Coordinates of C-alpha atoms in Angstrom, one line a residue:
M1 CA 0.0 0.0 0.0
T2 CA 1.2 3.5 -0.7
T3 CA 2.7 5.2 2.3
L4 CA 0.7 8.2 3.5
N5 CA 2.0 11.4 4.9
P6 CA 2.1 10.6 8.7
L7 CA 1.5 14.3 9.6
L8 CA -1.7 14.5 7.6
A9 CA -2.8 11.0 8.6
A10 CA -2.6 12.0 12.3
V11 CA -4.8 15.0 11.8
A12 CA -8.4 14.7 13.2
A13 CA -11.2 14.2 10.7
P14 CA -13.3 17.3 9.8
P15 CA -15.4 17.9 12.9
I16 CA -18.6 19.3 11.4
A17 CA -18.8 16.4 9.0
E18 CA -18.6 14.0 11.9
A19 CA -21.4 15.8 13.8
Q20 CA -23.6 15.8 10.7
R21 CA -23.3 12.1 10.4
W22 CA -25.1 11.8 13.8
V23 CA -28.3 12.9 12.1
E24 CA -27.6 11.7 8.5
G25 CA -30.6 9.9 7.0
R26 CA -33.0 10.7 9.8
V27 CA -36.5 12.1 9.1
F28 CA -37.6 14.6 11.7
P29 CA -41.2 15.2 12.6
A30 CA -42.9 18.5 11.6
D31 CA -43.6 19.3 15.3
R32 CA -40.0 18.6 16.3
P33 CA -37.7 19.5 13.5
L34 CA -33.9 19.4 13.6
I35 CA -32.4 22.6 14.9
D36 CA -28.9 22.7 13.3
L37 CA -26.6 24.8 15.5
A38 CA -23.4 23.1 14.3
Q39 CA -22.0 25.0 11.3
A40 CA -21.7 28.8 11.1
V41 CA -23.7 29.9 8.1
P42 CA -26.0 32.9 7.7
G43 CA -29.6 32.2 8.3
Y44 CA -30.5 34.2 5.2
A45 CA -29.8 34.2 1.4
P46 CA -27.8 36.7 -0.5
P47 CA -29.9 39.6 -1.9
D48 CA -31.5 39.3 -5.3
A49 CA -29.4 42.2 -6.5
L50 CA -26.3 40.2 -6.0
T51 CA -27.5 37.0 -7.7
A52 CA -28.8 39.0 -10.6
H53 CA -25.5 40.8 -10.9
L54 CA -23.5 37.5 -10.9
A55 CA -25.9 36.0 -13.5
E56 CA -25.2 39.0 -15.8
R57 CA -21.5 38.9 -15.2
L58 CA -21.3 35.2 -16.2
R59 CA -22.0 36.3 -19.8
D60 CA -18.6 38.0 -19.9
P61 CA -15.9 35.5 -21.1
A62 CA -13.4 37.2 -18.7
M63 CA -15.4 35.8 -15.8
H64 CA -14.1 32.3 -16.6
R65 CA -10.4 33.2 -16.6
Y66 CA -7.8 33.6 -14.0
T67 CA -7.4 36.9 -12.1
A68 CA -4.1 38.3 -10.9
I69 CA -2.7 36.0 -8.2
L70 CA -3.5 38.3 -5.3
G71 CA -6.9 39.1 -6.7
L72 CA -8.9 41.6 -8.7
P73 CA -7.2 45.0 -8.4
A74 CA -10.6 46.7 -7.9
L75 CA -11.5 44.4 -5.1
R76 CA -8.2 44.8 -3.3
A77 CA -8.5 48.6 -3.6
A78 CA -12.1 48.5 -2.3
L79 CA -11.3 46.4 0.7
A80 CA -8.2 48.4 1.5
A81 CA -10.3 51.6 1.4
R82 CA -13.0 50.1 3.6
F83 CA -10.4 48.9 6.2
A84 CA -8.6 52.3 6.2
R85 CA -12.0 54.0 6.9
Y86 CA -13.0 51.5 9.6
Y87 CA -9.7 51.0 11.4
G88 CA -7.8 54.1 10.6
G89 CA -4.2 54.0 9.5
A90 CA -2.5 53.5 6.2
I91 CA -3.8 50.4 4.4
G92 CA -3.4 50.2 0.6
P93 CA -4.3 47.7 -2.2
A94 CA -0.7 46.3 -2.1
N95 CA -1.4 45.2 1.5
V96 CA -4.4 43.1 0.5
A97 CA -4.5 39.5 -1.0
I98 CA -7.8 37.9 -1.9
T99 CA -8.0 34.3 -1.0
A100 CA -10.3 31.3 -1.4
G101 CA -12.0 31.8 1.9
C102 CA -10.5 32.8 5.3
N103 CA -9.3 29.3 5.9
Q104 CA -7.0 29.6 2.9
A105 CA -5.8 33.0 4.2
F106 CA -4.7 31.3 7.4
C107 CA -2.9 28.6 5.6
L108 CA -1.1 31.1 3.4
A109 CA -0.1 33.1 6.4
M110 CA 1.3 30.1 8.1
A111 CA 3.2 29.1 5.0
A112 CA 4.8 32.5 4.9
L113 CA 5.6 32.6 8.6
A114 CA 6.6 29.2 9.8
R115 CA 8.3 26.0 8.8
P116 CA 8.1 22.5 10.3
G117 CA 9.4 22.5 13.9
D118 CA 8.4 26.2 14.5
Q119 CA 5.8 27.1 17.0
V120 CA 2.6 29.2 16.8
V121 CA 0.5 30.3 19.9
L122 CA -3.1 29.1 19.5
P123 CA -5.2 29.9 22.6
L124 CA -7.7 27.4 23.9
P125 CA -10.3 26.7 22.7
Y126 CA -9.1 27.0 19.1
Y127 CA -10.8 27.1 15.7
F128 CA -10.3 23.5 14.8
N129 CA -9.1 24.1 11.2
H130 CA -6.3 26.2 12.5
R131 CA -5.0 23.4 14.6
M132 CA -5.5 20.9 11.8
W133 CA -3.4 22.9 9.4
L134 CA -0.6 23.4 11.9
D135 CA -0.5 19.6 12.6
A136 CA -0.6 18.8 8.9
T137 CA 2.4 21.0 8.3
G138 CA 4.5 20.1 11.3
I139 CA 4.2 23.3 13.2
E140 CA 3.9 23.0 17.0
A141 CA 0.9 24.6 18.6
L142 CA 1.3 26.3 22.0
H143 CA -1.9 26.5 23.9
P144 CA -2.5 29.1 26.6
A145 CA -5.2 27.9 29.1
F146 CA -8.8 28.5 28.5
R147 CA -10.2 31.0 31.0
P148 CA -14.0 30.6 31.3
D149 CA -14.1 32.9 34.2
A150 CA -12.6 35.7 32.0
G151 CA -15.2 35.1 29.3
G152 CA -12.7 33.2 27.2
V153 CA -10.2 36.0 26.7
P154 CA -6.6 34.7 26.8
D155 CA -4.1 36.0 29.2
V156 CA -1.2 38.1 27.7
E157 CA 1.2 37.3 30.5
E158 CA 0.7 33.6 30.1
V159 CA 1.3 33.9 26.4
A160 CA 4.5 35.8 27.0
R161 CA 5.8 33.0 29.2
L162 CA 5.1 30.4 26.4
I163 CA 7.0 32.2 23.7
T164 CA 10.4 30.6 22.8
D165 CA 13.0 31.3 20.2
R166 CA 11.0 28.9 17.9
T167 CA 7.8 30.8 18.2
R168 CA 6.7 32.6 15.0
A169 CA 3.2 34.0 15.6
I170 CA 0.3 34.5 18.0
V171 CA -3.1 33.7 16.5
L172 CA -6.2 35.5 17.9
V173 CA -9.7 35.1 16.7
T174 CA -12.1 37.8 17.6
P175 CA -15.1 37.7 17.7
N176 CA -14.0 34.2 18.7
N177 CA -14.8 30.9 17.1
P178 CA -15.9 28.8 19.1
T179 CA -16.7 30.9 22.2
G180 CA -18.1 34.1 20.6
A181 CA -15.9 36.1 23.0
I182 CA -15.1 39.6 21.8
Y183 CA -11.6 40.6 22.9
P184 CA -11.3 44.1 24.4
A185 CA -9.3 46.7 22.4
E186 CA -6.8 47.0 25.3
T187 CA -6.2 43.2 25.2
L188 CA -5.5 43.3 21.4
R189 CA -3.1 46.2 22.0
A190 CA -1.3 44.3 24.7
F191 CA -0.9 41.3 22.4
Y192 CA 0.3 43.6 19.6
D193 CA 2.9 45.1 21.8
L194 CA 4.0 41.7 23.0
A195 CA 4.3 40.3 19.4
K196 CA 6.2 43.4 18.2
R197 CA 8.5 43.3 21.2
R198 CA 9.4 39.6 20.6
G199 CA 9.7 40.0 16.8
I200 CA 6.9 37.7 15.9
A201 CA 3.6 38.1 14.0
L202 CA 0.2 38.8 15.5
V203 CA -2.2 36.9 13.2
L204 CA -5.6 38.5 13.8
D205 CA -8.6 36.5 12.4
E206 CA -11.6 38.9 12.3
T207 CA -13.9 36.7 10.2
Y208 CA -16.9 37.8 12.2
I209 CA -16.0 41.5 12.5
D210 CA -19.2 42.5 10.7
F211 CA -21.3 41.1 13.5
L212 CA -20.1 43.1 16.5
P213 CA -22.7 44.3 19.0
T214 CA -21.8 47.9 18.4
D215 CA -20.5 50.1 15.6
D216 CA -17.4 51.0 17.5
R217 CA -14.1 49.9 15.8
P218 CA -12.6 47.0 17.7
H219 CA -9.0 48.2 17.9
D220 CA -6.6 50.8 16.6
L221 CA -3.7 48.6 15.6
F222 CA -3.5 49.8 12.0
E223 CA -2.9 53.3 13.2
D224 CA 0.7 52.3 14.1
P225 CA 2.7 53.4 11.0
D226 CA 4.7 50.2 11.4
W227 CA 1.7 47.8 11.7
G228 CA 2.9 45.8 8.6
S229 CA 5.9 44.4 10.5
T230 CA 3.6 42.7 13.0
V231 CA 0.0 42.4 12.0
V232 CA -1.4 39.7 9.6
H233 CA -5.1 40.3 9.3
L234 CA -7.5 37.7 8.1
Y235 CA -11.1 38.4 6.9
S236 CA -14.0 36.7 5.2
F237 CA -16.7 37.9 2.9
S238 CA -18.6 34.7 3.3
K239 CA -20.9 35.6 6.2
V240 CA -21.5 39.3 5.6
F241 CA -22.7 38.8 2.1
A242 CA -24.1 35.2 2.6
I243 CA -21.8 33.7 0.0
T244 CA -20.1 30.9 1.9
G245 CA -20.1 28.6 -1.1
H246 CA -18.2 31.1 -3.3
R247 CA -15.1 30.9 -1.0
V248 CA -13.7 34.4 -0.8
G249 CA -11.6 35.9 1.9
A250 CA -8.7 38.2 2.4
L251 CA -5.3 38.6 4.0
T252 CA -3.9 42.0 4.9
A253 CA -0.2 42.3 5.7
G254 CA 3.0 44.2 5.1
P255 CA 5.0 43.9 1.8
A256 CA 7.6 41.4 3.0
L257 CA 5.0 38.8 4.0
M258 CA 2.8 39.6 1.0
A259 CA 5.6 38.7 -1.4
Q260 CA 5.7 35.2 0.2
V261 CA 1.9 34.8 0.2
E262 CA 1.9 35.5 -3.5
K263 CA 4.3 32.5 -4.1
A264 CA 2.2 30.2 -2.0
M265 CA -1.1 31.3 -3.5
D266 CA 0.2 30.7 -7.0
C267 CA 1.0 27.1 -6.0
V268 CA -2.2 26.2 -4.2
A269 CA -4.9 28.0 -6.3
I270 CA -3.3 30.5 -8.7
C271 CA -6.1 32.9 -7.6
A272 CA -9.3 32.9 -5.7
P273 CA -12.4 31.9 -7.7
R274 CA -13.3 34.8 -10.1
I275 CA -17.0 34.7 -9.5
G276 CA -16.6 34.9 -5.7
Q277 CA -14.3 37.9 -6.1
E278 CA -17.0 39.6 -8.3
A279 CA -19.6 38.9 -5.6
A280 CA -17.4 40.4 -2.9
L281 CA -16.7 43.5 -5.0
F282 CA -20.4 44.1 -5.7
G283 CA -21.0 43.6 -2.0
L284 CA -18.5 46.2 -1.0
E285 CA -19.7 48.7 -3.6
Q286 CA -23.5 48.2 -3.6
L287 CA -24.7 46.3 -0.5
G288 CA -23.9 48.6 2.4
G289 CA -27.6 49.3 3.1
W290 CA -28.4 45.6 2.8
V291 CA -25.7 44.7 5.3
Q292 CA -26.9 47.4 7.7
G293 CA -30.4 46.0 7.4
N294 CA -29.1 42.7 8.7
T295 CA -27.2 44.2 11.6
A296 CA -30.1 45.0 13.8
P297 CA -31.7 41.5 13.6
M298 CA -28.4 39.8 14.2
R299 CA -27.8 41.9 17.3
E300 CA -31.3 41.2 18.5
R301 CA -30.7 37.5 17.9
A302 CA -27.6 37.6 20.1
T303 CA -29.5 39.4 22.8
V304 CA -32.4 37.0 22.7
F305 CA -30.1 33.9 22.8
R306 CA -28.1 35.5 25.6
A307 CA -31.2 35.9 27.7
A308 CA -32.5 32.4 26.9
L309 CA -29.2 30.6 27.5
S310 CA -28.1 32.5 30.6
Q311 CA -31.3 31.6 32.5
L312 CA -31.0 27.8 32.0
E313 CA -30.9 25.7 35.1
G314 CA -27.7 23.6 35.2
W315 CA -26.2 25.0 32.0
R316 CA -23.7 27.9 32.2
L317 CA -23.3 30.4 29.5
V318 CA -19.5 31.1 29.4
S319 CA -19.5 33.6 26.5
L320 CA -21.5 34.8 23.5
G321 CA -21.0 37.0 20.6
A322 CA -21.4 37.4 16.8
F323 CA -22.3 33.8 15.6
F324 CA -21.6 31.7 18.7
A325 CA -22.3 30.8 22.3
Y326 CA -20.2 28.6 24.4
L327 CA -22.0 26.6 27.1
E328 CA -20.8 24.5 30.0
H329 CA -23.0 21.5 30.2
P330 CA -24.4 20.0 33.4
F331 CA -23.1 16.5 33.0
P332 CA -19.6 16.2 34.7
E333 CA -19.5 12.5 34.3
R334 CA -20.0 12.6 30.5
D335 CA -17.6 13.8 27.8
A336 CA -18.7 16.5 25.3
V337 CA -19.1 14.2 22.4
T338 CA -21.5 12.0 24.4
V339 CA -23.5 15.0 25.5
A340 CA -23.7 16.5 21.9
R341 CA -24.7 13.2 20.4
G342 CA -27.4 12.8 23.0
L343 CA -28.8 16.2 22.2
A344 CA -28.8 15.3 18.5
L345 CA -30.3 11.8 18.9
E346 CA -32.8 12.5 21.7
H347 CA -33.7 16.1 21.3
N348 CA -33.1 16.9 17.6
L349 CA -30.6 19.6 18.5
L350 CA -27.3 19.6 16.7
T351 CA -24.3 21.3 18.4
L352 CA -20.6 20.8 18.4
P353 CA -18.7 19.3 21.4
G354 CA -16.1 21.4 23.0
S355 CA -13.5 18.6 22.6
M356 CA -13.5 19.4 18.9
F357 CA -11.8 22.7 19.8
G358 CA -9.0 21.4 21.9
P359 CA -7.9 19.6 25.1
G360 CA -9.7 20.3 28.3
Q361 CA -12.9 21.3 26.6
D362 CA -15.1 18.3 27.5
R363 CA -17.4 20.3 29.7
F364 CA -18.4 22.6 26.8
L365 CA -20.6 22.8 23.7
R366 CA -20.5 25.3 20.9
V367 CA -23.9 26.7 19.8
A368 CA -23.9 28.5 16.3
F369 CA -27.1 30.5 17.0
A370 CA -26.8 32.8 14.0
N371 CA -28.0 29.9 11.8
V372 CA -31.6 30.3 13.1
G373 CA -34.0 33.0 13.9
S374 CA -34.7 34.6 17.3
D375 CA -37.9 32.6 17.6
A376 CA -35.7 29.4 17.9
A377 CA -34.2 30.6 21.2
P378 CA -37.0 29.5 23.5
I379 CA -37.2 26.1 21.7
V380 CA -33.4 25.6 22.1
A381 CA -33.7 26.5 25.8
D382 CA -36.6 24.0 26.2
R383 CA -34.7 21.2 24.6
L384 CA -31.6 21.9 26.7
T385 CA -33.8 21.9 29.8
A386 CA -35.4 18.6 28.7
A387 CA -31.9 17.1 28.3
L388 CA -31.2 17.9 31.9
A389 CA -34.2 15.9 33.0
S390 CA -33.8 13.0 30.5
P391 CA -32.2 9.8 31.9
R392 CA -31.4 8.6 28.4
D393 CA -29.8 11.8 27.2
A394 CA -26.2 11.4 26.1
A395 CA -26.3 7.7 27.1

């Protein structure tokens, strides 16, 4: 038999696919349908204006050809201008690369920053695809402890103690996946100062930045004239424009790293899919009002779910924000997979076990509440309450 790459062979299977197999093939009654809180997808479709625009653009033969490696110049310029307005500071088109989703942006950043045997700080609980990629490429992940009593915000001093001469980057995700935690501006500044002082990168994944609870900018890191020597910023168009299947994200960085990203991008994809780039460009130029129209309902949904989940007997809401809530379950004798499978099989409620997001997470579940409407919150709460009383649950 052909010998497999042992690094990739040792990587965990895709977690969401595993969870979806728990309910695969089942037929759910109309009065008790499946509530899928596993994968983070918008609970609404893209606007008709966007789909009509793409249908028309497909008539152009250029739509079926490569773009420049780092993306459409107009899209890079539009995103740079948007970031410069939002964050402040000097951000230009040359600082932006368009990628096939934010996952690819992360992989390209790691390819540019680290080699096998190097280290990257990845706070617990981590976004599982980040850890999967580090494992597959032989990069050691350093895990600061999860701090549920601090709302899931990692400790800067602990991270400083973990850094060695092999450490190449600190990765932060805010709003966080899986916890939903939104890191304070002063925390992000402290991590930036630490990374700059130690000569490593701060990789800041802000996939869910469009779903913050307020309009305030989350940090001022780009106002440092030398931000490009430290910050590697990751972004996704998928959620804000409801185009997850088009696979379009972005990486923003200084020129030295961007030169390496271009090499890696040329090898893995040549360029991001053209039609996804066209969708993102139309969104930036034309859909500001539509995005704002989604903001209030999404914030209301977060408020409604916070109220519903925080009042549950036995369950503890650790953190909530943007798309996610992180719950401590009331079954100390059961691991998270057992609890999550029980919820799926007995209560038609699909969540992800915390153990998919790193060691020490067996007491937690991730709830992707943005997938459903606010009216689902009391139903979710009722099913979680029923699970507490059910002797068969998670058996």
